[in-house]
Amino acid sequence: MEAVGLVADVASFSCLLLRAAKAEDFDAVWEVIAEMDRRSLPLDAYIISIMMQLSRRTSNTAQGLRALTVLDRPGVWPCGDSVAFHTALDACIFRRDRARLERAIGAYDHSQVQASVRTYGLLIKACSILRRTSRCQEFWRDMVEVRRLPPNDICLGCMIDALVEGHLVDDALALFQEWKAHVKCDTILYSTLIKGFASAGDADRAMAIYRDMQSSGVRMNHIAYTALINAHARKGLMKRAEALFEDMEKDGCKPNAITYSSFIRGHCVRGDLSAALRCFQRMLDGGFSADCVIFNTLLDGCVQAANFELADEVLEEMKAHEVEPSNYTWSILIKMWSKRGELDRAFEVLRA
């Protein structure tokens, strides 16, 4: 191209960058950026969009984070270009890059951008990650009350998730009730509410959402079922948890390790170690690996019930599965040896 007297411009380099980014040829990507720098060519909104899409798409975490560094250049935050701004916000949200999200919010605040519903959804999600729930509410009011923009299902989901993450589950439910007749409420939205009440230990209200979900014809997913099961298991309400497990299987939702962990914890809460061990074996038979959290739950249940022989067996199983003990494991062992009256062993654990 240059051999025939043509000068490569930003558009030419954009084509090269897009091809390299699609192939995830990172050496070529950074060579294009370096060559643009050598020629003092600016990174325009399209270049930024390409880099943000690359950051969002790649499974290479290091390169995904490196792609975000183009946002650190002076005057780069592209608030004036909605596509570039959206892709930049989305990439920073995906990478949970709090520092750059703070800068994005600041850049937006100092711009004259008229946000769309998609923009508001991304801003709400960003502020949720930053633990700024009140700012999420400000964006929502600006969209709905000031701009009179009706939310779509994605934006409503972002706001409800932000309220749940901010421990304002009642507010999340009120918002849901206000908009459910106007916005299509999907499985993810219902699941968010169920998880919110389950995390708050309110199994009854989580079940109320579940019944609403069933009556509305919305399918459950394994995340919502696991949250419901966990809410009941934490209180030792194992019959209800078992009934939910049956519903889960009927709906074709496969349990995961967290589901089984909830059951094991619930049986331990009730002091039913035999049931906990049966559930543990059922989990292994299902092809799931036991992790440190599950072994800690079993071990702590044994110590609480003063069943030290079984605790020793659990420790042997833990070794057989090559699971490394955590700090919590050591604290359980100290408690166990103290209860057994073998303080020397407790001090050995402490020194280890």
Tab-separated table of C-alpha atoms in Angstrom, residues 51-346:
chain	number	residue	atom	x	y	z
A	51	MET	CA	-10.377	-3.770	21.852
A	52	MET	CA	-13.307	-3.918	24.276
A	53	GLN	CA	-14.997	-6.712	22.343
A	54	LEU	CA	-11.703	-8.594	22.409
A	55	SER	CA	-11.431	-8.107	26.185
A	56	ARG	CA	-14.990	-9.354	26.672
A	57	ARG	CA	-14.662	-12.344	24.351
A	58	THR	CA	-11.250	-13.854	25.021
A	59	SER	CA	-10.730	-16.652	27.540
A	60	ASN	CA	-7.157	-15.392	28.020
A	61	THR	CA	-7.622	-13.413	31.245
A	62	ALA	CA	-4.261	-11.660	31.102
A	63	GLN	CA	-4.829	-10.441	27.547
A	64	GLY	CA	-8.425	-9.542	28.356
A	65	LEU	CA	-7.235	-7.283	31.153
A	66	ARG	CA	-4.428	-5.894	29.013
A	67	ALA	CA	-6.926	-4.866	26.328
A	68	LEU	CA	-8.617	-2.630	28.903
A	69	THR	CA	-5.419	-0.588	29.284
A	70	VAL	CA	-6.244	1.360	26.112
A	71	LEU	CA	-8.894	3.083	28.239
A	72	ASP	CA	-6.145	4.616	30.383
A	73	ARG	CA	-5.017	6.941	27.611
A	74	PRO	CA	-5.934	10.632	27.968
A	75	GLY	CA	-9.333	11.524	26.567
A	76	VAL	CA	-10.133	7.993	25.462
A	77	TRP	CA	-13.369	7.318	27.367
A	78	PRO	CA	-15.771	7.433	24.413
A	79	CYS	CA	-18.976	8.780	25.995
A	80	GLY	CA	-19.926	10.518	22.761
A	81	ASP	CA	-20.074	7.240	20.854
A	82	SER	CA	-22.766	4.987	22.304
A	83	VAL	CA	-21.416	1.757	20.775
A	84	ALA	CA	-17.886	2.350	22.071
A	85	PHE	CA	-19.150	3.463	25.488
A	86	HIS	CA	-21.403	0.422	25.795
A	87	THR	CA	-18.671	-2.027	24.787
A	88	ALA	CA	-16.219	-0.375	27.192
A	89	LEU	CA	-18.687	-0.533	30.084
A	90	ASP	CA	-19.610	-4.118	29.251
A	91	ALA	CA	-15.966	-5.234	29.132
A	92	CYS	CA	-15.120	-3.553	32.450
A	93	ILE	CA	-18.216	-5.097	34.039
A	94	PHE	CA	-17.281	-8.541	32.724
A	95	ARG	CA	-13.718	-8.176	34.051
A	96	ARG	CA	-15.059	-6.586	37.272
A	97	ASP	CA	-12.549	-3.757	36.831
A	98	ARG	CA	-13.704	-1.411	39.581
A	99	ALA	CA	-11.095	1.301	39.003
A	100	ARG	CA	-12.014	1.740	35.353
A	101	LEU	CA	-15.721	1.519	36.137
A	102	GLU	CA	-15.262	4.436	38.539
A	103	ARG	CA	-13.632	6.404	35.728
A	104	ALA	CA	-16.433	5.436	33.352
A	105	ILE	CA	-19.077	6.766	35.739
A	106	GLY	CA	-17.050	9.959	36.176
A	107	ALA	CA	-16.690	10.390	32.410
A	108	TYR	CA	-20.428	9.900	31.967
A	109	ASP	CA	-21.241	12.432	34.698
A	110	HIS	CA	-19.145	15.087	32.930
A	111	SER	CA	-20.594	14.362	29.494
A	112	GLN	CA	-23.749	15.586	27.793
A	113	VAL	CA	-24.777	12.092	26.713
A	114	GLN	CA	-28.491	11.311	26.528
A	115	ALA	CA	-28.507	7.771	27.848
A	116	SER	CA	-30.599	5.031	26.260
A	117	VAL	CA	-32.250	2.203	28.201
A	118	ARG	CA	-29.221	0.024	27.395
A	119	THR	CA	-26.894	2.723	28.740
A	120	TYR	CA	-28.879	2.949	31.974
A	121	GLY	CA	-28.800	-0.830	32.372
A	122	LEU	CA	-25.014	-0.902	32.032
A	123	LEU	CA	-24.557	2.073	34.378
A	124	ILE	CA	-26.763	0.392	36.991
A	125	LYS	CA	-24.791	-2.839	36.667
A	126	ALA	CA	-21.510	-0.941	36.973
A	127	CYS	CA	-22.647	0.862	40.131
A	128	SER	CA	-23.852	-2.429	41.578
A	129	ILE	CA	-20.344	-3.863	41.208
A	130	LEU	CA	-19.030	-0.706	42.890
A	131	ARG	CA	-21.478	-1.273	45.792
A	132	ARG	CA	-23.139	2.075	45.088
A	133	THR	CA	-26.762	1.000	45.367
A	134	SER	CA	-28.027	4.535	45.938
A	135	ARG	CA	-26.465	5.596	42.626
A	136	CYS	CA	-28.203	2.667	40.919
A	137	GLN	CA	-31.472	4.044	42.277
A	138	GLU	CA	-30.597	7.524	40.987
A	139	PHE	CA	-30.016	6.168	37.484
A	140	TRP	CA	-33.298	4.258	37.642
A	141	ARG	CA	-35.277	7.340	38.713
A	142	ASP	CA	-33.605	9.434	36.021
A	143	MET	CA	-34.581	6.886	33.390
A	144	VAL	CA	-38.156	6.190	34.525
A	145	GLU	CA	-39.308	9.411	36.197
A	146	VAL	CA	-37.271	12.159	34.510
A	147	ARG	CA	-36.693	10.777	31.006
A	148	ARG	CA	-39.904	8.705	30.987
A	149	LEU	CA	-38.119	5.768	29.373
A	150	PRO	CA	-39.812	2.402	30.056
A	151	PRO	CA	-37.289	-0.283	31.073
A	152	ASN	CA	-36.863	-3.505	29.167
A	153	ASP	CA	-36.435	-6.897	30.843
A	154	ILE	CA	-32.628	-6.622	30.877
A	155	CYS	CA	-32.594	-3.199	32.517
A	156	LEU	CA	-35.219	-4.244	35.081
A	157	GLY	CA	-33.138	-7.333	35.834
A	158	CYS	CA	-30.034	-5.174	36.380
A	159	MET	CA	-31.901	-2.949	38.846
A	160	ILE	CA	-33.452	-5.830	40.770
A	161	ASP	CA	-30.064	-7.550	40.945
A	162	ALA	CA	-28.482	-4.312	42.232
A	163	LEU	CA	-31.105	-4.024	44.986
A	164	VAL	CA	-30.653	-7.671	45.976
A	165	GLU	CA	-26.860	-7.268	46.044
A	166	GLY	CA	-27.387	-4.174	48.208
A	167	HIS	CA	-29.502	-6.257	50.652
A	168	LEU	CA	-32.661	-4.322	49.719
A	169	VAL	CA	-34.696	-7.389	48.820
A	170	ASP	CA	-38.024	-5.824	49.846
A	171	ASP	CA	-37.342	-2.907	47.498
A	172	ALA	CA	-36.438	-5.383	44.757
A	173	LEU	CA	-39.738	-7.216	45.255
A	174	ALA	CA	-41.704	-3.939	45.210
A	175	LEU	CA	-40.039	-2.960	41.924
A	176	PHE	CA	-40.781	-6.383	40.494
A	177	GLN	CA	-44.458	-6.117	41.466
A	178	GLU	CA	-44.647	-2.636	39.941
A	179	TRP	CA	-43.293	-3.662	36.547
A	180	LYS	CA	-44.184	-7.349	36.116
A	181	ALA	CA	-47.343	-6.484	34.157
A	182	HIS	CA	-45.378	-4.306	31.728
A	183	VAL	CA	-42.101	-6.196	31.268
A	184	LYS	CA	-41.589	-9.848	30.397
A	185	CYS	CA	-40.179	-11.437	33.549
A	186	ASP	CA	-37.907	-14.363	32.771
A	187	THR	CA	-36.241	-17.135	34.761
A	188	ILE	CA	-33.188	-15.030	35.604
A	189	LEU	CA	-35.264	-12.226	37.097
A	190	TYR	CA	-37.310	-14.593	39.279
A	191	SER	CA	-34.141	-16.454	40.271
A	192	THR	CA	-32.561	-13.215	41.455
A	193	LEU	CA	-35.470	-12.590	43.828
A	194	ILE	CA	-35.438	-16.178	45.078
A	195	LYS	CA	-31.691	-15.956	45.761
A	196	GLY	CA	-32.212	-12.644	47.543
A	197	PHE	CA	-34.792	-14.002	49.990
A	198	ALA	CA	-32.883	-17.272	50.362
A	199	SER	CA	-29.669	-15.415	51.243
A	200	ALA	CA	-31.621	-13.390	53.802
A	201	GLY	CA	-32.785	-16.662	55.372
A	202	ASP	CA	-36.423	-15.994	54.463
A	203	ALA	CA	-37.403	-19.386	53.075
A	204	ASP	CA	-41.147	-18.630	53.152
A	205	ARG	CA	-40.906	-15.555	50.918
A	206	ALA	CA	-38.498	-17.367	48.610
A	207	MET	CA	-41.166	-20.071	48.281
A	208	ALA	CA	-43.798	-17.407	47.550
A	209	ILE	CA	-41.710	-16.241	44.573
A	210	TYR	CA	-41.349	-19.878	43.498
A	211	ARG	CA	-45.136	-20.352	43.531
A	212	ASP	CA	-45.604	-17.084	41.610
A	213	MET	CA	-43.086	-18.338	39.085
A	214	GLN	CA	-44.985	-21.614	38.658
A	215	SER	CA	-48.353	-19.875	38.270
A	216	SER	CA	-46.846	-17.540	35.650
A	217	GLY	CA	-45.555	-20.493	33.636
A	218	VAL	CA	-41.902	-19.462	33.977
A	219	ARG	CA	-39.431	-22.353	34.130
A	220	MET	CA	-37.090	-22.714	37.069
A	221	ASN	CA	-33.353	-23.235	36.675
A	222	HIS	CA	-30.851	-25.127	38.825
A	223	ILE	CA	-29.571	-21.872	40.377
A	224	ALA	CA	-32.999	-20.929	41.740
A	225	TYR	CA	-33.701	-24.472	42.931
A	226	THR	CA	-30.353	-24.644	44.710
A	227	ALA	CA	-31.005	-21.296	46.405
A	228	LEU	CA	-34.428	-22.531	47.580
A	229	ILE	CA	-33.006	-25.819	48.825
A	230	ASN	CA	-30.224	-23.975	50.634
A	231	ALA	CA	-32.706	-21.608	52.325
A	232	HIS	CA	-34.620	-24.567	53.784
A	233	ALA	CA	-31.564	-26.703	54.538
A	234	ARG	CA	-29.925	-23.914	56.557
A	235	LYS	CA	-32.913	-24.090	58.903
A	236	GLY	CA	-32.916	-27.877	58.976
A	237	LEU	CA	-36.210	-28.075	57.025
A	238	MET	CA	-35.099	-31.158	55.164
A	239	LYS	CA	-38.524	-32.509	54.150
A	240	ARG	CA	-39.221	-29.301	52.245
A	241	ALA	CA	-35.719	-29.403	50.779
A	242	GLU	CA	-36.255	-33.002	49.618
A	243	ALA	CA	-39.593	-32.051	48.028
A	244	LEU	CA	-37.873	-29.232	46.147
A	245	PHE	CA	-35.171	-31.644	45.028
A	246	GLU	CA	-37.879	-33.891	43.545
A	247	ASP	CA	-39.409	-30.884	41.761
A	248	MET	CA	-35.956	-30.006	40.496
A	249	GLU	CA	-35.478	-33.435	38.944
A	250	LYS	CA	-38.995	-33.384	37.429
A	251	ASP	CA	-38.169	-30.047	35.778
A	252	GLY	CA	-35.047	-31.559	34.254
A	253	CYS	CA	-32.719	-29.323	36.284
A	254	LYS	CA	-29.593	-31.211	37.264
A	255	PRO	CA	-28.207	-30.668	40.781
A	256	ASN	CA	-24.629	-29.479	41.139
A	257	ALA	CA	-22.047	-29.705	43.926
A	258	ILE	CA	-23.548	-26.646	45.647
A	259	THR	CA	-26.967	-28.348	45.734
A	260	TYR	CA	-25.494	-31.397	47.455
A	261	SER	CA	-23.447	-29.210	49.783
A	262	SER	CA	-26.677	-27.524	50.922
A	263	PHE	CA	-28.227	-30.900	51.722
A	264	ILE	CA	-25.147	-32.046	53.623
A	265	ARG	CA	-25.155	-28.826	55.649
A	266	GLY	CA	-28.870	-29.203	56.390
A	267	HIS	CA	-28.488	-32.761	57.660
A	268	CYS	CA	-25.558	-31.660	59.823
A	269	VAL	CA	-27.679	-28.828	61.262
A	270	ARG	CA	-30.204	-31.460	62.352
A	271	GLY	CA	-27.425	-33.659	63.704
A	272	ASP	CA	-28.310	-36.424	61.238
A	273	LEU	CA	-24.795	-37.418	60.249
A	274	SER	CA	-25.899	-40.687	58.641
A	275	ALA	CA	-28.113	-38.773	56.210
A	276	ALA	CA	-25.291	-36.297	55.578
A	277	LEU	CA	-22.930	-39.133	54.671
A	278	ARG	CA	-25.534	-40.768	52.422
A	279	CYS	CA	-25.936	-37.466	50.612
A	280	PHE	CA	-22.148	-37.164	50.357
A	281	GLN	CA	-21.950	-40.608	48.745
A	282	ARG	CA	-24.827	-39.754	46.421
A	283	MET	CA	-22.900	-36.679	45.325
A	284	LEU	CA	-19.774	-38.731	44.587
A	285	ASP	CA	-21.853	-41.306	42.696
A	286	GLY	CA	-23.204	-38.441	40.602
A	287	GLY	CA	-19.683	-37.711	39.400
A	288	PHE	CA	-19.053	-34.601	41.499
A	289	SER	CA	-15.798	-33.974	43.330
A	290	ALA	CA	-15.783	-33.189	47.029
A	291	ASP	CA	-14.129	-29.890	47.869
A	292	CYS	CA	-12.822	-28.400	51.088
A	293	VAL	CA	-16.135	-26.677	51.867
A	294	ILE	CA	-18.058	-29.964	51.854
A	295	PHE	CA	-15.448	-31.751	53.953
A	296	ASN	CA	-15.442	-28.859	56.426
A	297	THR	CA	-19.238	-29.096	56.683
A	298	LEU	CA	-19.057	-32.830	57.419
A	299	LEU	CA	-16.161	-32.438	59.821
A	300	ASP	CA	-17.816	-29.623	61.735
A	301	GLY	CA	-21.039	-31.642	61.960
A	302	CYS	CA	-19.119	-34.558	63.462
A	303	VAL	CA	-17.398	-32.318	66.011
A	304	GLN	CA	-20.673	-30.617	66.966
A	305	ALA	CA	-22.207	-34.058	67.577
A	306	ALA	CA	-19.046	-35.211	69.406
A	307	ASN	CA	-18.789	-38.139	66.982
A	308	PHE	CA	-15.011	-38.138	66.916
A	309	GLU	CA	-14.581	-41.576	65.326
A	310	LEU	CA	-16.590	-40.404	62.348
A	311	ALA	CA	-14.574	-37.178	62.294
A	312	ASP	CA	-11.408	-39.269	61.969
A	313	GLU	CA	-12.971	-41.139	59.037
A	314	VAL	CA	-13.889	-37.855	57.352
A	315	LEU	CA	-10.288	-36.673	57.729
A	316	GLU	CA	-9.056	-39.883	56.105
A	317	GLU	CA	-11.520	-39.378	53.241
A	318	MET	CA	-10.261	-35.833	52.857
A	319	LYS	CA	-6.697	-37.122	52.515
A	320	ALA	CA	-7.803	-39.837	50.076
A	321	HIS	CA	-9.431	-37.196	47.872
A	322	GLU	CA	-6.256	-35.076	48.112
A	323	VAL	CA	-8.187	-32.041	49.361
A	324	GLU	CA	-5.985	-29.437	51.008
A	325	PRO	CA	-7.246	-28.180	54.407
A	326	SER	CA	-8.191	-24.519	54.745
A	327	ASN	CA	-7.799	-22.209	57.721
A	328	TYR	CA	-11.354	-23.130	58.688
A	329	THR	CA	-10.389	-26.819	58.650
A	330	TRP	CA	-7.605	-26.089	61.126
A	331	SER	CA	-9.991	-24.191	63.398
A	332	ILE	CA	-12.363	-27.190	63.407
A	333	LEU	CA	-9.476	-29.523	64.251
A	334	ILE	CA	-8.379	-27.321	67.159
A	335	LYS	CA	-11.952	-27.388	68.474
A	336	MET	CA	-12.115	-31.162	67.999
A	337	TRP	CA	-8.902	-31.957	69.875
A	338	SER	CA	-9.876	-29.559	72.647
A	339	LYS	CA	-13.230	-31.335	73.028
A	340	ARG	CA	-11.442	-34.673	73.109
A	341	GLY	CA	-9.314	-33.386	75.954
A	342	GLU	CA	-6.112	-33.779	73.940
A	343	LEU	CA	-4.759	-30.258	74.264
A	344	ASP	CA	-1.300	-31.304	73.064
A	345	ARG	CA	-2.797	-32.303	69.709
A	346	ALA	CA	-4.712	-29.015	69.595
